[in-house]
CSV table of C-alpha atoms in Angstrom, one decimal:
chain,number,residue,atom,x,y,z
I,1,UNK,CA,0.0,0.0,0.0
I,2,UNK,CA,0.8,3.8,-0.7
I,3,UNK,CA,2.9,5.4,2.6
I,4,UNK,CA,-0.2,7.4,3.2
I,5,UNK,CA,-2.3,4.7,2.8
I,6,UNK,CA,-0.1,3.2,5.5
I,7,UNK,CA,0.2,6.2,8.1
I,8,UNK,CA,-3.7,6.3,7.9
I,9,UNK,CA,-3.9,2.5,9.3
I,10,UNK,CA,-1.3,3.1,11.7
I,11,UNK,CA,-3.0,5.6,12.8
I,12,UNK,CA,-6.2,4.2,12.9
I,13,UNK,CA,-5.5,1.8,15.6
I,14,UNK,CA,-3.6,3.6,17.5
I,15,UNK,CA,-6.4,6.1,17.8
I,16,UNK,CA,-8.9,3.0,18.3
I,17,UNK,CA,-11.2,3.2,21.4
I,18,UNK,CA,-12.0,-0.2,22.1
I,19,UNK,CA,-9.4,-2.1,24.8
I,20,UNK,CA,-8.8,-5.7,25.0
I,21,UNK,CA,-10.9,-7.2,27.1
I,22,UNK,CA,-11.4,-10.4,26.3
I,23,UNK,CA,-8.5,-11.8,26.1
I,24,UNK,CA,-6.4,-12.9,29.6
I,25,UNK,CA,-3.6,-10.1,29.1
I,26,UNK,CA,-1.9,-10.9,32.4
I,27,UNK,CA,-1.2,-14.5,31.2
I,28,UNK,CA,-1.0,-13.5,27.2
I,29,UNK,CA,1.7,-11.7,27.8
I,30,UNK,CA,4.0,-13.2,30.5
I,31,UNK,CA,3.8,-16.6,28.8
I,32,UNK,CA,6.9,-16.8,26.4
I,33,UNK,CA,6.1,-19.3,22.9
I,34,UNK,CA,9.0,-20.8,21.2
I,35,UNK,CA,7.7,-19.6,17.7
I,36,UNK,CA,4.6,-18.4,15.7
I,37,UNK,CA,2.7,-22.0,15.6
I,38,UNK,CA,2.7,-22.9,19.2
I,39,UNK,CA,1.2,-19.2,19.9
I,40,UNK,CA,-1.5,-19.7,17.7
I,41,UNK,CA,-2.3,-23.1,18.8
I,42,UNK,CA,-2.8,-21.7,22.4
I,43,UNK,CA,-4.7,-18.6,21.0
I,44,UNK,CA,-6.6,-21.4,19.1
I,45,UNK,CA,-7.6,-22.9,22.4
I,46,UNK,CA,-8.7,-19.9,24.0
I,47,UNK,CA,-11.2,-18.9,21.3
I,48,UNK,CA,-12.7,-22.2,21.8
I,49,UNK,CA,-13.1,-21.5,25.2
I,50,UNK,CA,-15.0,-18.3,24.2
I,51,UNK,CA,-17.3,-20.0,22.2
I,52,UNK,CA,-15.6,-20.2,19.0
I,53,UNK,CA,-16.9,-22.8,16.9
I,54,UNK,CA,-14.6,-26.1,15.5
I,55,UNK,CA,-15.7,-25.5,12.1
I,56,UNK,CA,-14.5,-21.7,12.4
I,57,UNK,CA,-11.6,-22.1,13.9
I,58,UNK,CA,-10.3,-24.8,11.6
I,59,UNK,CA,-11.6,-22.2,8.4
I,60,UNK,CA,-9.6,-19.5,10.1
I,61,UNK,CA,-6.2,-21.1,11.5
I,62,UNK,CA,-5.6,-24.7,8.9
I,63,UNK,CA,-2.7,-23.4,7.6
I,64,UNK,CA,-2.6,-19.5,8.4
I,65,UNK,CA,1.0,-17.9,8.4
I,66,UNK,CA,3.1,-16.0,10.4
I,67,UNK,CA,3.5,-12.7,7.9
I,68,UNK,CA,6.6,-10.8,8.1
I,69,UNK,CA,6.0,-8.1,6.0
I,70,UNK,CA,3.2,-7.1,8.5
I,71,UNK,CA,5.7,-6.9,11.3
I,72,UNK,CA,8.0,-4.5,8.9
I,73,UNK,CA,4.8,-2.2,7.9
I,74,UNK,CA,4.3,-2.1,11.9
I,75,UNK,CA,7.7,-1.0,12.8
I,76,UNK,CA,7.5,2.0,10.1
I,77,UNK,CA,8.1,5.1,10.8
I,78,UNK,CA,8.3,8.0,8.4
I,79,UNK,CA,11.3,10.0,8.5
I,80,UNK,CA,9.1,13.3,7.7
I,81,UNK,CA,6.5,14.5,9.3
I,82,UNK,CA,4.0,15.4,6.6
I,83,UNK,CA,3.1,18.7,6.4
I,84,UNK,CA,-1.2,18.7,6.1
I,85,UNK,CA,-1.0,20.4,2.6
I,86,UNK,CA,1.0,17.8,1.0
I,87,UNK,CA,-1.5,15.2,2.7
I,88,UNK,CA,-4.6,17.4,1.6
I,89,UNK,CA,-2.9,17.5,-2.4
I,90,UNK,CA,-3.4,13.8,-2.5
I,91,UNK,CA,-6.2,13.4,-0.3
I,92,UNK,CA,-8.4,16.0,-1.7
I,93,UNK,CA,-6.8,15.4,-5.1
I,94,UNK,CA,-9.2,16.8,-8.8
I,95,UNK,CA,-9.1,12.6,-9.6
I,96,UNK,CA,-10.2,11.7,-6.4
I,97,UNK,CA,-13.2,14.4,-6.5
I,98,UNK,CA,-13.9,13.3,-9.9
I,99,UNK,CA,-14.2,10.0,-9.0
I,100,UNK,CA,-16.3,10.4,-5.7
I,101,UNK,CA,-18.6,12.3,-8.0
I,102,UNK,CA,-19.0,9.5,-10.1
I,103,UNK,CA,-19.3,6.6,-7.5
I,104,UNK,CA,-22.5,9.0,-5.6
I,105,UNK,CA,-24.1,9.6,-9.4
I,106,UNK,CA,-23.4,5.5,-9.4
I,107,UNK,CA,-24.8,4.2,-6.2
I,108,UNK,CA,-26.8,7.6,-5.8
I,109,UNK,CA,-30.2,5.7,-4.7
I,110,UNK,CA,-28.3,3.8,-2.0
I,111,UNK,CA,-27.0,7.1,-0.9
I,112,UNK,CA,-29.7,9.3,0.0
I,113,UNK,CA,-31.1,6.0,1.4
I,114,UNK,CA,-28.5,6.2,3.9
I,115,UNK,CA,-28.3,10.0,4.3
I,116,UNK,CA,-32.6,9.8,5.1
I,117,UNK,CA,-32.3,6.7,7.1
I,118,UNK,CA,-28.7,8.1,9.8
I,119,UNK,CA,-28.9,11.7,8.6
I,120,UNK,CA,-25.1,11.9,7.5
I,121,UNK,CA,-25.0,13.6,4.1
I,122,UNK,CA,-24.4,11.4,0.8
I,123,UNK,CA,-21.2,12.9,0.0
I,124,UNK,CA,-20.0,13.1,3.4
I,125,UNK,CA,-20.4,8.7,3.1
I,126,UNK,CA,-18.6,8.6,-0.1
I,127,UNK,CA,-15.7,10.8,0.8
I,128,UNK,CA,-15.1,8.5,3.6
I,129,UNK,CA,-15.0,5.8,1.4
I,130,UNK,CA,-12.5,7.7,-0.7
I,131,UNK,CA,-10.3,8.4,1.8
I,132,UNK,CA,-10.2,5.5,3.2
I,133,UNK,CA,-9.7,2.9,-0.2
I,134,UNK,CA,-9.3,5.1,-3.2
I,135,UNK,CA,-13.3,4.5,-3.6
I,136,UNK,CA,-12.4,0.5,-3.0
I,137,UNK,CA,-9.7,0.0,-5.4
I,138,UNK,CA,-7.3,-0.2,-2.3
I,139,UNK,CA,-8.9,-1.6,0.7
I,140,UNK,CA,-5.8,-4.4,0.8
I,141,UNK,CA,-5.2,-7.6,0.1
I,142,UNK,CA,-3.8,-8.8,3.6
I,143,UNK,CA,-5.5,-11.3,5.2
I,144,UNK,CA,-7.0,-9.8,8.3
I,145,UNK,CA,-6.7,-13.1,10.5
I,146,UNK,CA,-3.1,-13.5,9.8
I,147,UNK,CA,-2.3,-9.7,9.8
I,148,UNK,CA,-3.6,-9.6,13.2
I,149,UNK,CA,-2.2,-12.8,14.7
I,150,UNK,CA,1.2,-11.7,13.1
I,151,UNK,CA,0.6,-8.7,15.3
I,152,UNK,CA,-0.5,-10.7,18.4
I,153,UNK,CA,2.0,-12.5,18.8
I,154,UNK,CA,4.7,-10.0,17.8
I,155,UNK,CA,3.6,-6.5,17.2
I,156,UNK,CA,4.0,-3.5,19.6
I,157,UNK,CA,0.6,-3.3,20.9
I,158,UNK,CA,-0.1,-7.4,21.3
I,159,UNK,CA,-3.3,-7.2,23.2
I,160,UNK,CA,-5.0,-5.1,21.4
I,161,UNK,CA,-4.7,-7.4,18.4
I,162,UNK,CA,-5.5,-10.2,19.7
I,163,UNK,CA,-8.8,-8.6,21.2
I,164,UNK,CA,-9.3,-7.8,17.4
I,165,UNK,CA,-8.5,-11.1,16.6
I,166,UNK,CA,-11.1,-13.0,18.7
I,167,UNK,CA,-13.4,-10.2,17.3
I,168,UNK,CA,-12.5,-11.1,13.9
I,169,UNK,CA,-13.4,-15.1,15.1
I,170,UNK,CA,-16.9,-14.1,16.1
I,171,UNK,CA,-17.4,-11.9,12.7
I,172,UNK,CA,-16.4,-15.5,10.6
I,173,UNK,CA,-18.6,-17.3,13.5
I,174,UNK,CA,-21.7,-15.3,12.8
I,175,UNK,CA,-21.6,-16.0,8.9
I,176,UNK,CA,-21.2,-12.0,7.8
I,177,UNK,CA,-18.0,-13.3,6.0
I,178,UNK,CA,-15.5,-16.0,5.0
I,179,UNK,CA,-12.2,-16.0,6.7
I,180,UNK,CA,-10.6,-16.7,2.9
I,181,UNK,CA,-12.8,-12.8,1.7
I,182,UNK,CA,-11.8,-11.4,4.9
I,183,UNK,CA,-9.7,-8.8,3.6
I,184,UNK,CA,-7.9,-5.5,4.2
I,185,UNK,CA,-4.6,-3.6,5.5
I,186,UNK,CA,-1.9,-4.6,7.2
I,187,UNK,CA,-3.1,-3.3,10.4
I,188,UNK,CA,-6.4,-5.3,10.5
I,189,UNK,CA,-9.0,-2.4,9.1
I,190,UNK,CA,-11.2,-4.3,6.8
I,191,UNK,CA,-13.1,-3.6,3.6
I,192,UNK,CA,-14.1,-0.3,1.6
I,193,UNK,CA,-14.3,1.7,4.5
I,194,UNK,CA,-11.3,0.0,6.4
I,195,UNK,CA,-13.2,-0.8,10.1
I,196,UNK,CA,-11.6,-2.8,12.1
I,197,UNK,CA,-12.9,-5.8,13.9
I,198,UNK,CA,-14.4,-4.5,16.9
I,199,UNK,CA,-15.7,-1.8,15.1
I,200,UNK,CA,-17.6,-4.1,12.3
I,201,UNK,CA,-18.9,-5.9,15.6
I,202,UNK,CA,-19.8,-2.6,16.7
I,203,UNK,CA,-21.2,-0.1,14.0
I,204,UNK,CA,-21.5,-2.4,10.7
I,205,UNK,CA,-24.8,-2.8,9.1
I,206,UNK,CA,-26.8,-4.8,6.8
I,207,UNK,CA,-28.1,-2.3,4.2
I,208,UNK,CA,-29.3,-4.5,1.2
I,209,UNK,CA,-31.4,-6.8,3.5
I,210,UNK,CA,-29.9,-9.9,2.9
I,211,UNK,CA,-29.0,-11.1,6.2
I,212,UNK,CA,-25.3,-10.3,6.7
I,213,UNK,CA,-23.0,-7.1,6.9
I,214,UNK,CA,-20.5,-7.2,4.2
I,215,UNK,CA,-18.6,-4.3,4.1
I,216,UNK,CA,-16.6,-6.0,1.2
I,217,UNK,CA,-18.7,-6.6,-1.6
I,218,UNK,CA,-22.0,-4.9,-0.9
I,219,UNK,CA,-22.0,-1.2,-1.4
I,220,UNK,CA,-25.4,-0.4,0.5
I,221,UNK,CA,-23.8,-2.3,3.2
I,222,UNK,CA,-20.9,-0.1,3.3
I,223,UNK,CA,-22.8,2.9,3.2
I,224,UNK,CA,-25.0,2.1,5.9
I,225,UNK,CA,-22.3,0.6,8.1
I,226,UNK,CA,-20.3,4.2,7.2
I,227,UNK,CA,-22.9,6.6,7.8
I,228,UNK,CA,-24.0,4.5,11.1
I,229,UNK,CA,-20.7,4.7,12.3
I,230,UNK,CA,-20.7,8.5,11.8
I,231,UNK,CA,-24.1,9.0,13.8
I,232,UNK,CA,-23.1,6.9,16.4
I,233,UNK,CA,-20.3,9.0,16.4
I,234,UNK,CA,-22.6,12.1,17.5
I,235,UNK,CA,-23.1,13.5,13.9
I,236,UNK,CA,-25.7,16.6,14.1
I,237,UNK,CA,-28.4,16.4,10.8
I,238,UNK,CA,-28.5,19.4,9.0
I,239,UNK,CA,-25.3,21.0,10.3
I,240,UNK,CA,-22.0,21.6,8.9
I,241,UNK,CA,-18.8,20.1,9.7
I,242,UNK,CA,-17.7,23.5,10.0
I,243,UNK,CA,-16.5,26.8,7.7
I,244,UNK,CA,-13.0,28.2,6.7
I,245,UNK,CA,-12.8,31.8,8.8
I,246,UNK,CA,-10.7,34.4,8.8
I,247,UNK,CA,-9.4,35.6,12.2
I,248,UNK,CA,-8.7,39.2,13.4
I,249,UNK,CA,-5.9,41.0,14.2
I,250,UNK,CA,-4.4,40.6,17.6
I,251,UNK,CA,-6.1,37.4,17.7
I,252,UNK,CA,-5.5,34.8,20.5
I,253,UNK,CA,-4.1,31.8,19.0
I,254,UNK,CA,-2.9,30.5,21.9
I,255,UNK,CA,-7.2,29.8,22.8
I,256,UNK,CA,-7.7,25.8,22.6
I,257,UNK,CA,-11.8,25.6,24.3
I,258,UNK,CA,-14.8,25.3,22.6
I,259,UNK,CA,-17.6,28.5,22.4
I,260,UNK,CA,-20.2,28.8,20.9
I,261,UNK,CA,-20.2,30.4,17.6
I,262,UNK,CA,-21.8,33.7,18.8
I,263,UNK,CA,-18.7,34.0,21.3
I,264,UNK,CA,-16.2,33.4,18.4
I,265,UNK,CA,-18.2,35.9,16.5
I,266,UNK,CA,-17.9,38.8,19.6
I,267,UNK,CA,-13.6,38.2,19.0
I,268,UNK,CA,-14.2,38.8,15.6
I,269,UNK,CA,-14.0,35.5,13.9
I,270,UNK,CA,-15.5,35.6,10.6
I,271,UNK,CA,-16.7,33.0,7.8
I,272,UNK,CA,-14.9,33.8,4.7
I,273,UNK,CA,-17.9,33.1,2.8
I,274,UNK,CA,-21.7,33.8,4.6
I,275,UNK,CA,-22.1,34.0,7.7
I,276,UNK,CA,-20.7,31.4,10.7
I,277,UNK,CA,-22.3,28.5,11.1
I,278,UNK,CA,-24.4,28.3,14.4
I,279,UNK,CA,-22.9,26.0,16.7
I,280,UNK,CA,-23.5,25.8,20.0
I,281,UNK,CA,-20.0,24.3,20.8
I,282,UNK,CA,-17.3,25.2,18.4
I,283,UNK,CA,-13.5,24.9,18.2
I,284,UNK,CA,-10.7,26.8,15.9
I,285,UNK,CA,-8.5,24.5,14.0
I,286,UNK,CA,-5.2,26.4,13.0
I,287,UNK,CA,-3.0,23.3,11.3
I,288,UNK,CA,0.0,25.3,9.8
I,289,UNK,CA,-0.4,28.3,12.1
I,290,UNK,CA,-1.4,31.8,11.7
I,291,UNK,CA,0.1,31.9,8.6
I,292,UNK,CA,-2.3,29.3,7.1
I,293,UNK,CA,-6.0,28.9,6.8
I,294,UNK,CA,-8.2,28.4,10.2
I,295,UNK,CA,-11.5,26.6,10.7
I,296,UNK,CA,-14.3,27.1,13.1
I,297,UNK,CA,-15.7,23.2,13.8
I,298,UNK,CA,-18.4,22.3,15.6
I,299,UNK,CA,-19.6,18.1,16.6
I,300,UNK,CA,-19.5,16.8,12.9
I,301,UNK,CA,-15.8,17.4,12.4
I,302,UNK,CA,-15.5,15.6,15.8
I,303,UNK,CA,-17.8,13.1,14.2
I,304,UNK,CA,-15.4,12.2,11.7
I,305,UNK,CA,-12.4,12.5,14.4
I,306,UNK,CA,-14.2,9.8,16.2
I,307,UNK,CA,-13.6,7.2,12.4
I,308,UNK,CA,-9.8,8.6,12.3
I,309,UNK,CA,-8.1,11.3,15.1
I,310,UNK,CA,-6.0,13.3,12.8
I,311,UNK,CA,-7.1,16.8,12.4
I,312,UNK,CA,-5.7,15.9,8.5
I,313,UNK,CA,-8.1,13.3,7.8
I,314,UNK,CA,-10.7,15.1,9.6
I,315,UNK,CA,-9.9,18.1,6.9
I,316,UNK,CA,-9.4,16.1,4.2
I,317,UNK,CA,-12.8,14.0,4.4
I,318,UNK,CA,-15.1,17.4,5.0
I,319,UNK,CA,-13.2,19.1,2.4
I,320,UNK,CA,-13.2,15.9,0.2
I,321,UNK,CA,-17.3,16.0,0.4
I,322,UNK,CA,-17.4,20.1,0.2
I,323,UNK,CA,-15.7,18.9,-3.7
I,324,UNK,CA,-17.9,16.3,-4.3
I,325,UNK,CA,-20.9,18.2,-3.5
I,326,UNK,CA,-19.7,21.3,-6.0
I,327,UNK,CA,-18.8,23.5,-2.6
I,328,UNK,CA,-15.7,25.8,-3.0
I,329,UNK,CA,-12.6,24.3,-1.7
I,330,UNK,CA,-9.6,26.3,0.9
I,331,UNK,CA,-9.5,29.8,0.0
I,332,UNK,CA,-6.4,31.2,1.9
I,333,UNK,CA,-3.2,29.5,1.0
I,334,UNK,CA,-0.9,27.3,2.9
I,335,UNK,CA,2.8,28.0,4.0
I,336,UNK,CA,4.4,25.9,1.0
I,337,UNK,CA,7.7,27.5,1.7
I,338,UNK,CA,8.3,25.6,5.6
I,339,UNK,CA,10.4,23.1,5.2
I,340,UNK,CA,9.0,20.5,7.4
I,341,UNK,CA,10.3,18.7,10.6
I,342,UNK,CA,11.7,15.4,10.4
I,343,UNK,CA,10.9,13.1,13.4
I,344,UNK,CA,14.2,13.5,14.7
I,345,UNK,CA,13.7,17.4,14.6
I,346,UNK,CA,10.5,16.6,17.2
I,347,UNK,CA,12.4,14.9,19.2
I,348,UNK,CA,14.7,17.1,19.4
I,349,UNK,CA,12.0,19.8,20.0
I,350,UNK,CA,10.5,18.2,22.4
I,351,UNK,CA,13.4,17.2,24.8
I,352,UNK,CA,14.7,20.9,23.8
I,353,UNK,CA,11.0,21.8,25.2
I,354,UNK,CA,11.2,19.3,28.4
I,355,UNK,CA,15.2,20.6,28.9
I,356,UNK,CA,13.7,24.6,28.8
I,357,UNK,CA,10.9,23.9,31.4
I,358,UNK,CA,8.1,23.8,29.0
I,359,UNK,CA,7.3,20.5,29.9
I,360,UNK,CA,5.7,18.6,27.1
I,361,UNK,CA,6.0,14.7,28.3
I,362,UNK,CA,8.3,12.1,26.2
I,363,UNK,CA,10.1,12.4,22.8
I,364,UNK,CA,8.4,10.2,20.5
I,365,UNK,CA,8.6,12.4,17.4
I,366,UNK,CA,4.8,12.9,17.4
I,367,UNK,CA,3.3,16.4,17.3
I,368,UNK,CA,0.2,16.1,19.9
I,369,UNK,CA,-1.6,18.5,22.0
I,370,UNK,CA,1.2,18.1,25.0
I,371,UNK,CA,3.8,19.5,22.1
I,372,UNK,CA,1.8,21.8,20.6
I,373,UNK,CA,0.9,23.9,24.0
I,374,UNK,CA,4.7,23.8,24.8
I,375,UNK,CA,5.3,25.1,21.9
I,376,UNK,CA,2.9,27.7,22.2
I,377,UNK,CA,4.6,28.4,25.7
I,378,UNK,CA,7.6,29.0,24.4
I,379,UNK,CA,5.9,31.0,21.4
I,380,UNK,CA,4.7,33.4,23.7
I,381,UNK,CA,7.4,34.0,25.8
I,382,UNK,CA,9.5,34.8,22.3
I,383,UNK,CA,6.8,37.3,21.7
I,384,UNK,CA,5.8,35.5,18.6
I,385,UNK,CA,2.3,34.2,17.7
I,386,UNK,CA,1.5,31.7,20.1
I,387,UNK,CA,-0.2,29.5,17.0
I,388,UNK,CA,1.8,26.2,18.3
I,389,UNK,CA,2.9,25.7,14.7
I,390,UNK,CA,6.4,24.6,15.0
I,391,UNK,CA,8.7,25.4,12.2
I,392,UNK,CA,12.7,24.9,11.4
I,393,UNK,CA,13.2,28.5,12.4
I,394,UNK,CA,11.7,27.8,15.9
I,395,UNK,CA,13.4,25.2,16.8
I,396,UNK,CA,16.6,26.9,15.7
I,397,UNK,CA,15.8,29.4,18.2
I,398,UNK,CA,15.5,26.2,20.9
I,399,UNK,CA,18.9,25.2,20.5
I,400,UNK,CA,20.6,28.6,21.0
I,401,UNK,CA,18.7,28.4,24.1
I,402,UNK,CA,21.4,25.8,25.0
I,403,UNK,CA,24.7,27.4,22.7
């Protein structure tokens, strides 16, 4: 699969909800296993305990493999950290809009089925399914039972996959699919819209009415499963995922709460086209920093935060159905001309950050909200914008700290 393809099913379990709790962890993970085989024979007794049938178990496990190349995707790690507009080029891509206009005039029935029936707008659905397979022509070809018991026995987060594993048992159990179709990524997301087990269990949905929830081959399915998700999630029918704003001058970027739209309105926050949207809770997403474009959000961007956390995906699947739908795209520009981080250069940021007081927990190369308020710390007391956009420049400044 594409690198982005492979950060976005990275990400997606690490930003999973659902904990293994199934599974015995104490004695999954003391217990040593000479290799692969006598791991999955013990794992293969435990599902049975659980109330795994024979017959599925011997479809699942008669000659599964240990797959190597799963271990290697796991261990990846980028040596940049993608700036948002590069992700959002590809994401939000002319082919990619052209397409996702042509798969909702194609399945267009099913989709307003789904929009009248969960209340999440049709293109909103189908830009998820963009994003997440190239509209299905890149869901993976991994088989989901091996990727995960590769990962159970020796990934880096081993009880969480085999939680997803003995989910994945129960999916095969219940007759929703074979464990030979049971496809997806490397990671264990599965089908067009790339769920994962416990989240099939959890959210998928039978939308043609033939008994089974196949998120594979049957497009209404997918769409319903999709758009269920997405209202589980806490999507509001007949809002907006939000609006591109432009901010005023002397403007508090260092502000991370929610207010309602009429409070961002008395600081001067303005839509760049119409008027704000009326939200009752509402936060200001600044991704590349004053000098890029900001967004007021409101619960359906954290709707879609909910399928993937990444403010990037978030972006790119609201923007993505904005395209679809014939909505204009980003107005104001993006800062093309910073060179971005490397994950070395965060870590060295953020022990530079930890070293200078600013406290901003371990170096793991990873820009989150602990980062970002450091470096908005620091911002401020350099008497620049306290955005919490960190660029070469400012970390240049960071190590002269320590010349």
């Amino acid at each position: 699969m594409a690198a982005g393809a492979i950060a976005l099913n990275a990400e997606r379990v690490q930003a999973s909800q659902q904990l293994m709790t199934e599974v015995d962890a104490r004695t999954a993970t003391q217990v040593s296993y000479a290799n692969f085989q006598q791991w999955l024979d013990e794992f293969r007794r435990y599902a049975a305990s659980q109330g795994i049938s024979e017959a599925t178990l011997s479809e699942a496990f008669d000659g599964l493999r240990y797959r190597e190349r799963v271990i290697e995707l796991d261990s990846y790690q980028p040596e940049f950290v993608r700036p948002i507009w590069e992700y959002l080029d590809t994401a939000v891509s002319s082919t990619r809009i052209n397409n996702g206009r042509e798969k909702l005039a194609e399945h267009l029935d099913t989709a307003l089925e789904m929009e009248q029936r969960f209340g999440v707008p049709a293109e909103i659905i189908v830009a998820i399914w963009g994003i997440e397979s190239n509209y299905g022509s890149n869901f993976g070809d991994f088989s989901t039972l091996e990727s995960l018991a590769t990962l159970a026995y020796d990934g880096r987060r081993r009880d969480f996959a085999r939680g997803e594993l003995l989910a994945a048992l129960r999916i095969i159990d219940k007759g929703d699919i074979d464990a030979e179709q049971m496809k997806g990524s490397w990671a264990g997301a599965m089908g067009h819209t790339q769920f994962i087990p416990s989240s099939f269990e959890a959210y998928a949905v039978d939308g043609d009415g033939d008994g089974r929830r196949d998120i594979w081959g049957s497009i209404p399915d997918v769409m319903a499963s999709t758009a269920n998700y997405l209202d589980q999630a806490g999507w509001q029918t007949g809002q907006p995922w939000g609006a591109e704003v432009r901010l005023p001058e002397g403007f508090d970027y260092a502000q991370t709460e929610r207010r309602s739209s009429a409070e961002w309105r008395r600081q001067g926050v303005q839509a760049l086209a119409g008027e704000l949207p009326d939200f009752d809770s509402a936060a200001l997403v600044i991704p590349a920093g004053a000098d890029g474009p900001a967004f007021l959000v409101g619960a359906n961007f954290r709707a879609i935060l909910r399928y993937n956390n990444a403010t990037s995906y978030a972006l790119a699947v609201a923007k993505l159905g904005d395209a679809i739908a014939g909505r204009e795209g980003i107005q104001r520009g993006w800062p093309r001309e910073q060179a971005p981080l490397t994950r070395d250069d965060v870590q060295e940021l953020q022990r530079g950050l930890n070293r200078a007081g600013y406290a901003v927990g371990g170096a793991d190369g990873v820009m989150g909200p602990n980062t970002r308020q450091g470096v908005r710390n620091f911002q401020r007391d350099l008497d620049l914008i306290p955005d919490g956009f960190a660029t070469q420049e400012l970390l240049e400044q960071l190590r002269q700290r320590f010349d």
